[in-house]
PDB file of C-alpha atoms in Angstrom:
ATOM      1  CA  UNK V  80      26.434  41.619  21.093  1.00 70.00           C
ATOM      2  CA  UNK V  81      23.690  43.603  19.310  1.00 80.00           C
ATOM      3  CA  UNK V  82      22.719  42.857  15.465  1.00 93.00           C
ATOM      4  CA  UNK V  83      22.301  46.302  14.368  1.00 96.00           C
ATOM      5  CA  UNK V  84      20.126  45.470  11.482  1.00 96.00           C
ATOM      6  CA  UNK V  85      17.386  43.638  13.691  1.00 97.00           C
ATOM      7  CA  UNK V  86      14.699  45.715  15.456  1.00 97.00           C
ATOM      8  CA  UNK V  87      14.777  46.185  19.711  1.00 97.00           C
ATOM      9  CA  UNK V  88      11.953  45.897  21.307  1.00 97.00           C
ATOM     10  CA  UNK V  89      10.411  48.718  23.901  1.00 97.00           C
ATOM     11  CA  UNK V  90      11.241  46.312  26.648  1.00 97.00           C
ATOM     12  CA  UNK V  91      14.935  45.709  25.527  1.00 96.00           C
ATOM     13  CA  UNK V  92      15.747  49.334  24.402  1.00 97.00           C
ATOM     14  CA  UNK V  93      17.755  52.004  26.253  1.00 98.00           C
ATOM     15  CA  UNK V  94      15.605  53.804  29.031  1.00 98.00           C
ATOM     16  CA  UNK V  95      16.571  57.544  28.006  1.00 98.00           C
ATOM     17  CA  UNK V  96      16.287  60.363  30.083  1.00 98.00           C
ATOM     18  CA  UNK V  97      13.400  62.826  31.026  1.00 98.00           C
ATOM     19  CA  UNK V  98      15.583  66.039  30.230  1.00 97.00           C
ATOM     20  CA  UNK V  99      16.103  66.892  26.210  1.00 96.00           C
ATOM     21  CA  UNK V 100      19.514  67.399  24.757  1.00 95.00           C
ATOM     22  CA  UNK V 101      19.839  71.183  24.806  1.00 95.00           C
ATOM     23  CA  UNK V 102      20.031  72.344  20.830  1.00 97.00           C
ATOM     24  CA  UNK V 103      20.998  75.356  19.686  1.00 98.00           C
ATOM     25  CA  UNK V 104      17.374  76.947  18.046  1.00 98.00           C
ATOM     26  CA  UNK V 105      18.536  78.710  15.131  1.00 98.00           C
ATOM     27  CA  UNK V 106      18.765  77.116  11.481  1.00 98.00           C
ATOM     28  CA  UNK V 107      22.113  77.412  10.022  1.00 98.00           C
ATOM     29  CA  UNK V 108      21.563  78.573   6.783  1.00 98.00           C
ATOM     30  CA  UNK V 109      18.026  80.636   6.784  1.00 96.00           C
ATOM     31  CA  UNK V 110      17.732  81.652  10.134  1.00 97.00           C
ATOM     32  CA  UNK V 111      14.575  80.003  10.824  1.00 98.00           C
ATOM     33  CA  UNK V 112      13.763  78.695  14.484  1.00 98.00           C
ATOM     34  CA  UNK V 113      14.177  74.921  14.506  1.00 98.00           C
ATOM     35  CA  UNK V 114      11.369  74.505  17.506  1.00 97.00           C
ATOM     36  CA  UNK V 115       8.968  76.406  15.795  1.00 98.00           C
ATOM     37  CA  UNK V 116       5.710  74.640  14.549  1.00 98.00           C
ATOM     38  CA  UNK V 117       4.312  75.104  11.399  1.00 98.00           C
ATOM     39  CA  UNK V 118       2.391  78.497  10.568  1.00 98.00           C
ATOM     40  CA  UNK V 119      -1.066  78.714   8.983  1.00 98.00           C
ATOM     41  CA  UNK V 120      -0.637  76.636   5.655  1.00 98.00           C
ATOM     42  CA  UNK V 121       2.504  75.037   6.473  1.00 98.00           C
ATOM     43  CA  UNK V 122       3.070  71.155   6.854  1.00 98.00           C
ATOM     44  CA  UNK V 123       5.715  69.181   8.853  1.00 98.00           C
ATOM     45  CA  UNK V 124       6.736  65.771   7.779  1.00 99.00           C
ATOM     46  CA  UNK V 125       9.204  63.160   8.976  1.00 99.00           C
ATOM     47  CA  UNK V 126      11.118  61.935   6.493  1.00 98.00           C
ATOM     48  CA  UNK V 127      14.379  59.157   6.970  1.00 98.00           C
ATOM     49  CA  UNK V 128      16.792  58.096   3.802  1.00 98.00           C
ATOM     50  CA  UNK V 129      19.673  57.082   5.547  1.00 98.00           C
ATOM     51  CA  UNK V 130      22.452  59.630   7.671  1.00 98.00           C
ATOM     52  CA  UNK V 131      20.849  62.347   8.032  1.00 98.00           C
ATOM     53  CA  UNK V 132      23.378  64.917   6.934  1.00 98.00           C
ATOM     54  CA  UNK V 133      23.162  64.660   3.448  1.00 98.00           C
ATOM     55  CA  UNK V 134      19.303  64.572   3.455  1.00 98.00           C
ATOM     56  CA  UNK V 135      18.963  67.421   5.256  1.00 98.00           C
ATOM     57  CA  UNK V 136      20.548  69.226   2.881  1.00 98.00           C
ATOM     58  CA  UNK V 137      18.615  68.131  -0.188  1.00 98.00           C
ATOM     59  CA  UNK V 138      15.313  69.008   1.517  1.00 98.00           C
ATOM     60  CA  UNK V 139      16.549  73.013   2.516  1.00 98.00           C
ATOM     61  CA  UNK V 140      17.236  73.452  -0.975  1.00 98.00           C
ATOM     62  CA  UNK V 141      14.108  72.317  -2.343  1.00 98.00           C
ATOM     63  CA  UNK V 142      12.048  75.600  -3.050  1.00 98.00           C
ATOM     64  CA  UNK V 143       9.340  76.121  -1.043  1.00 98.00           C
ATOM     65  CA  UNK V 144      10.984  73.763   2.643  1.00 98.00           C
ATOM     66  CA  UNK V 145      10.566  76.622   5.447  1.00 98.00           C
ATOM     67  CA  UNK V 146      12.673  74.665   7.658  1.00 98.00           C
ATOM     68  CA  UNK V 147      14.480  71.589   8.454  1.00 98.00           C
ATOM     69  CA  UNK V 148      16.044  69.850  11.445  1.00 98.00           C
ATOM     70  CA  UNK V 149      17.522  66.381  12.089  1.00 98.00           C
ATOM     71  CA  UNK V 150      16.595  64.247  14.889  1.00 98.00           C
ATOM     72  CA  UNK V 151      15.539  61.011  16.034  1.00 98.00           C
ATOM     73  CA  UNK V 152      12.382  59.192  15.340  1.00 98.00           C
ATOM     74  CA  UNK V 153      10.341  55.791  15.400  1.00 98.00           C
ATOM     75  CA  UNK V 154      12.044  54.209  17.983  1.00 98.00           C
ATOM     76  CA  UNK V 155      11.618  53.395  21.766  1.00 98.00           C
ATOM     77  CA  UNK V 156      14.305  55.777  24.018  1.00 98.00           C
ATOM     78  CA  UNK V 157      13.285  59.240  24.903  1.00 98.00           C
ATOM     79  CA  UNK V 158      15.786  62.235  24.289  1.00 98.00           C
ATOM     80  CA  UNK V 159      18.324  59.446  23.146  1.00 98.00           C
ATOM     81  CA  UNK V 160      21.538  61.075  22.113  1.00 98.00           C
ATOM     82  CA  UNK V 161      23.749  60.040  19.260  1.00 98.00           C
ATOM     83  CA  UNK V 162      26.008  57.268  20.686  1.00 98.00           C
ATOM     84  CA  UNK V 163      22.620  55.144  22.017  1.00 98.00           C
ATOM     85  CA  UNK V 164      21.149  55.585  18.759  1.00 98.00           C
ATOM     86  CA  UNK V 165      23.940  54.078  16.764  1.00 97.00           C
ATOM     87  CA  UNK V 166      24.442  51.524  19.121  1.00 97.00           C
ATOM     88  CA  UNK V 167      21.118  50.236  17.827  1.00 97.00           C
ATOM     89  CA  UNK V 168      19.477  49.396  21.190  1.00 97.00           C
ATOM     90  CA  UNK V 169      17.086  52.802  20.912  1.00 98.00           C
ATOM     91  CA  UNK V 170      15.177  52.005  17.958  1.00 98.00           C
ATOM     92  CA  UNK V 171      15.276  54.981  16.191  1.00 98.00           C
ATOM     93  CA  UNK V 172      16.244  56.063  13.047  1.00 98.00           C
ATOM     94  CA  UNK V 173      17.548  59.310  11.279  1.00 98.00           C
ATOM     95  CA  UNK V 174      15.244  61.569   9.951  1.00 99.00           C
ATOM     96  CA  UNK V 175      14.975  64.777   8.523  1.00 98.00           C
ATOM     97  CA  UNK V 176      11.523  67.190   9.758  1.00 98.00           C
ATOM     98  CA  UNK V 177      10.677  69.239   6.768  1.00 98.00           C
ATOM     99  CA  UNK V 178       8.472  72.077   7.228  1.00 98.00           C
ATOM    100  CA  UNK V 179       7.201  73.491   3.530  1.00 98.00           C
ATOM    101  CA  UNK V 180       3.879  74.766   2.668  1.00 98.00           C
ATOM    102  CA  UNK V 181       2.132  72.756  -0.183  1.00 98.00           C
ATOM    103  CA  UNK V 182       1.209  75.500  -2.384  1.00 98.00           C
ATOM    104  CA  UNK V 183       4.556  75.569  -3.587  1.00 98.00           C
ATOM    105  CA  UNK V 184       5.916  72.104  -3.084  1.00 98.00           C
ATOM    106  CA  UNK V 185       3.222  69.795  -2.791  1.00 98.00           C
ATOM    107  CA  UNK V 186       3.756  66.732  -0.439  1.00 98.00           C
ATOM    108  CA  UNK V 187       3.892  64.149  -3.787  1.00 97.00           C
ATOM    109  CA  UNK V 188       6.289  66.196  -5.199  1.00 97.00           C
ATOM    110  CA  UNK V 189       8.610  66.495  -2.154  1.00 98.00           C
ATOM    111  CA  UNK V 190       8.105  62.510  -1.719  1.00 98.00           C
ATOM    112  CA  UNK V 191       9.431  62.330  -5.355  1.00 98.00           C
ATOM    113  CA  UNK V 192      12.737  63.721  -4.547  1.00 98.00           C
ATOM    114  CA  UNK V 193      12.958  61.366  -1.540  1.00 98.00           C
ATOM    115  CA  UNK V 194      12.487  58.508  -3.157  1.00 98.00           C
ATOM    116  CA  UNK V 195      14.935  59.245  -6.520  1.00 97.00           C
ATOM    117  CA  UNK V 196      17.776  60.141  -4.271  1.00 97.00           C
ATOM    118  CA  UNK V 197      17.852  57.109  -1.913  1.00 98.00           C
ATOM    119  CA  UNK V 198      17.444  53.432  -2.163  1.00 98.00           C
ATOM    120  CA  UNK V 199      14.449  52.813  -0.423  1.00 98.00           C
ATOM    121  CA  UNK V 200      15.238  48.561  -1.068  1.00 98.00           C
ATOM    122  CA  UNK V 201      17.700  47.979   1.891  1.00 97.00           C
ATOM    123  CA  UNK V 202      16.228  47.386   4.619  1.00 97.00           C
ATOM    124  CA  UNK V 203      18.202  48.496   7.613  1.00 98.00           C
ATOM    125  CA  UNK V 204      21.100  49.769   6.033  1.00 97.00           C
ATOM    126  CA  UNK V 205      21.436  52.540   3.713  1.00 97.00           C
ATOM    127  CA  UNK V 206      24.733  52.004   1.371  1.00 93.00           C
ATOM    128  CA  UNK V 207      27.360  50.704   3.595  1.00 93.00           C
ATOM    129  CA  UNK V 208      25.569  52.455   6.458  1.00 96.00           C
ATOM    130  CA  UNK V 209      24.325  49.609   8.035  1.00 97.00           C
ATOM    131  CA  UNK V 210      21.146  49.560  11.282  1.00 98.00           C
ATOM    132  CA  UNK V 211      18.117  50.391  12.062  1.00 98.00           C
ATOM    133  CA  UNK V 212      18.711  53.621  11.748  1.00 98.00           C
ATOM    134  CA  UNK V 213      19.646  54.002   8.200  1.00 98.00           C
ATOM    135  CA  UNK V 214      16.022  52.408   7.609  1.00 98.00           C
ATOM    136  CA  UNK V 215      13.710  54.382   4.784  1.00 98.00           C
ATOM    137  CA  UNK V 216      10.833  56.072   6.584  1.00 98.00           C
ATOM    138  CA  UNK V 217       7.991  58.011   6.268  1.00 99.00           C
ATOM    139  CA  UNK V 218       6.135  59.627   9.392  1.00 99.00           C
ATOM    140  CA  UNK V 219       2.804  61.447   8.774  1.00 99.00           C
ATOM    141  CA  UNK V 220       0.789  63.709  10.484  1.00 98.00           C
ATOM    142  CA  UNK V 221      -2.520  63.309   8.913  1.00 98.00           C
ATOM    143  CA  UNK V 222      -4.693  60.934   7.332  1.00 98.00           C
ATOM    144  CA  UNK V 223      -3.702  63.475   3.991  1.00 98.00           C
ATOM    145  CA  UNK V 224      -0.001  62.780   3.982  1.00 98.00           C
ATOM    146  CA  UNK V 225      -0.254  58.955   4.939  1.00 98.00           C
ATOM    147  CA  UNK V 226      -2.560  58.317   1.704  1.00 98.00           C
ATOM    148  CA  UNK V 227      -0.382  60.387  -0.483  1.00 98.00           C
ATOM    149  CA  UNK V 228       2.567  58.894   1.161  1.00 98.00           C
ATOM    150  CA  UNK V 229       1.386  55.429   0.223  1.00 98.00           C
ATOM    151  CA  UNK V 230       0.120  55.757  -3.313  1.00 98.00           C
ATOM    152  CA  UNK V 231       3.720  57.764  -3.550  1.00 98.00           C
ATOM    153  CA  UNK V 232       5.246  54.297  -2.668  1.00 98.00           C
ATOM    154  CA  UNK V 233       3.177  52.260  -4.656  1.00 98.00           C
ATOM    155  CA  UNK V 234       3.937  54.364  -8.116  1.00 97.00           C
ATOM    156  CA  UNK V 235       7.782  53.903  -7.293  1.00 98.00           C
ATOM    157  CA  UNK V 236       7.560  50.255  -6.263  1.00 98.00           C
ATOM    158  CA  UNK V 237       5.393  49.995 -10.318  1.00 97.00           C
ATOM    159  CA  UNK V 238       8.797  51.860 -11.575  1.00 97.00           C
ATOM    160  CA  UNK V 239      10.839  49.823  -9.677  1.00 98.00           C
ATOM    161  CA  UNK V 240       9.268  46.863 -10.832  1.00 97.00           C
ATOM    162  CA  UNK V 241       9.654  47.674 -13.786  1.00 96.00           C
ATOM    163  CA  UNK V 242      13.632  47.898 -13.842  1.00 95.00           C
ATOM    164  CA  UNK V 243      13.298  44.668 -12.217  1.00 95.00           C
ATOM    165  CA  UNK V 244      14.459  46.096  -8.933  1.00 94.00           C
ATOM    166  CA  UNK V 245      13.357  45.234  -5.217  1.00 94.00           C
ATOM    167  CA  UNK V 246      10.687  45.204  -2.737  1.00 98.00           C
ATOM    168  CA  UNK V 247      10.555  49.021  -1.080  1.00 98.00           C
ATOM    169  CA  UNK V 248      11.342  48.609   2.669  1.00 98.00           C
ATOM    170  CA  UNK V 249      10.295  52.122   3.624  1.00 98.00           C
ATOM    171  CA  UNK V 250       8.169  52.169   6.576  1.00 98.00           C
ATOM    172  CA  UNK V 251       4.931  54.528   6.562  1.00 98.00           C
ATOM    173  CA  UNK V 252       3.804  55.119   9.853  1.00 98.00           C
ATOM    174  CA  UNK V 253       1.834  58.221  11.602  1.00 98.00           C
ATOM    175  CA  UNK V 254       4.351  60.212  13.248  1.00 98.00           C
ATOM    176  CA  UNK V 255       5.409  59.297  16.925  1.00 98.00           C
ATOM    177  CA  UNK V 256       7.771  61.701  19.158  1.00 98.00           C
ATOM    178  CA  UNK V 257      10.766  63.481  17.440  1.00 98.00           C
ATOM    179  CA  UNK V 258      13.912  64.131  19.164  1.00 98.00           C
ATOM    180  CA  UNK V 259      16.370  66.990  18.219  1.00 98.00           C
ATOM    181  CA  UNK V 260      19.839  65.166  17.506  1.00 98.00           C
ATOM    182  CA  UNK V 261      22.915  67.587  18.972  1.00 98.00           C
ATOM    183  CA  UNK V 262      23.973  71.209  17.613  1.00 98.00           C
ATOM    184  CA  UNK V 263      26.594  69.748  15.711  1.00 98.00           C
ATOM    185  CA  UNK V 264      24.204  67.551  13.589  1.00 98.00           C
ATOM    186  CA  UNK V 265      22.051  70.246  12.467  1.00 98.00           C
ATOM    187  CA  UNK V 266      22.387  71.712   8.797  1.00 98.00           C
ATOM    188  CA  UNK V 267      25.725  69.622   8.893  1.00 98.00           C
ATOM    189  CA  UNK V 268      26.679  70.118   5.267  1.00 98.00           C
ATOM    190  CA  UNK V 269      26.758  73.810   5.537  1.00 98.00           C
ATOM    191  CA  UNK V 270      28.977  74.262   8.617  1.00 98.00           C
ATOM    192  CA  UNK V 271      31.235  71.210   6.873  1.00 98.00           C
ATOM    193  CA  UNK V 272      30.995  71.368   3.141  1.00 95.00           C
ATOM    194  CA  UNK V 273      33.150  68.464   2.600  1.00 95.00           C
ATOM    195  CA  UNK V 274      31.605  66.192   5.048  1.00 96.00           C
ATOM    196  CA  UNK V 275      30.049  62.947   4.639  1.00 96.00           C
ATOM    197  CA  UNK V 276      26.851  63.240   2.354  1.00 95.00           C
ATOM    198  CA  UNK V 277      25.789  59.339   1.875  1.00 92.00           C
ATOM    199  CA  UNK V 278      22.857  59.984  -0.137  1.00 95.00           C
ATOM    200  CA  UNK V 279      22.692  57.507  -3.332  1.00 93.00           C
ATOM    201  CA  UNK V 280      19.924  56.311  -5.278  1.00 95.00           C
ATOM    202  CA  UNK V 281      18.557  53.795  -7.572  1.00 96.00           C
ATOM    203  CA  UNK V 282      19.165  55.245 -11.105  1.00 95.00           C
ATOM    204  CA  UNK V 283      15.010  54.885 -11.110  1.00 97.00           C
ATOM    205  CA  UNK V 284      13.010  58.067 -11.650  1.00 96.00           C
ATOM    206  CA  UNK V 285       9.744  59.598 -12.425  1.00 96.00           C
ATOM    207  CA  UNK V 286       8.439  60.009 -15.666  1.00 92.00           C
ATOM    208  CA  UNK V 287       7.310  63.667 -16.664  1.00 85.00           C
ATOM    209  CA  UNK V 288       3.494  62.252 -16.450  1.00 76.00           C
ATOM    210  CA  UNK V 289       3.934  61.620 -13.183  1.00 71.00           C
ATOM    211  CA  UNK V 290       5.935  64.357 -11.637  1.00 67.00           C
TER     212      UNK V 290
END
């Protein structure tokens, strides 16, 4: 029997496959071409708040996201596929990769919407989502993002703190492979309007000075 809420290790995860999962390439709701890379001034970010259906959605509304996907990240099994990841034996956890350029959005304030809109206290559960793959999670791709990522944390946990709330959890960690998760996953919320959203929060938010 696997705890769900404790870690694998590379040696005790799932081996994977070579081959990705084939993924339909075309964004849902703008169009956009989910493999693409970032263009000249465009970022890419990792971000994971729990299932990633409902976070998805918050970051494509967000003016000035290019693009978003939902995958797999921070764990152990290449091109895992849904059922290994939520059997808790890959590692990974859900995450949302958020293209945006930083003129209009910068990264801190994208990071402020992530943290207001989950609770980033739990651990390895997220609500009554519970494993390592509901974990909070940041994954950078430059030196940039990780600093801004971490005094982002820091000015929450202060806030936190001072609600007498708990110890962030989130993970910060430079970005390792990302894995597409299946067609049906991606840009959930707008093929099923009524699904499953799971995104909560603390009540906690960012004072004006600070935004």
């Amino acid at each position: 029997m696997v705890d769900k809420q404790v870690m694998v290790t590379a040696e005790t995860a799932l081996p994977g496959r070579a081959t990705p999962l084939s993924v339909d390439d075309t964004h849902f709701v703008n169009q956009t071409r989910l493999s693409a890379p970032p263009a000249a001034g465009q970022e890419e970010i990792l971000i994971g708040m729990g299932c990633f259906w409902g976070a998805e959605r918050l970051f494509w509304q967000l003016d000035g996201v290019v693009s978003t996907s939902v995958g797999y990240a921070g764990g152990f099994t290449p091109n895992p596929t849904y059922e290994e990841v939520c059997t808790g034996r890959t590692g990974h956890t859900e995450v949302v990769r958020v293209i945006y350029n930083p003129q209009t959005l910068p990264l801190k304030a994208l990071l402020h919407a992530f943290w207001e809109r989950h609770d980033p206290t739990q651990g390895m559960r997220q609500g009554n989502d519970l494993g390592t793959q509901y974990r909070s999670a940041i994954y950078t791709y430059s030196d940039e993002q990780h600093a801004i990522a971490t005094q982002s944390q820091a000015d929450y946990q202060a806030l936190l703190e001072a609600h007498q709330r708990d110890h962030i959890t989130t993970e910060i960690l430079p970005a390792g492979p990302y894995y597409f998760a299946e067609t049906y996953h991606q840009q959930y919320l707008a093929k099923n309007p009524q699904g499953y959203c799971g995104l909560g929060g603390t009540g906690v938010c960012f004072p004006p000075s600070l935004v």
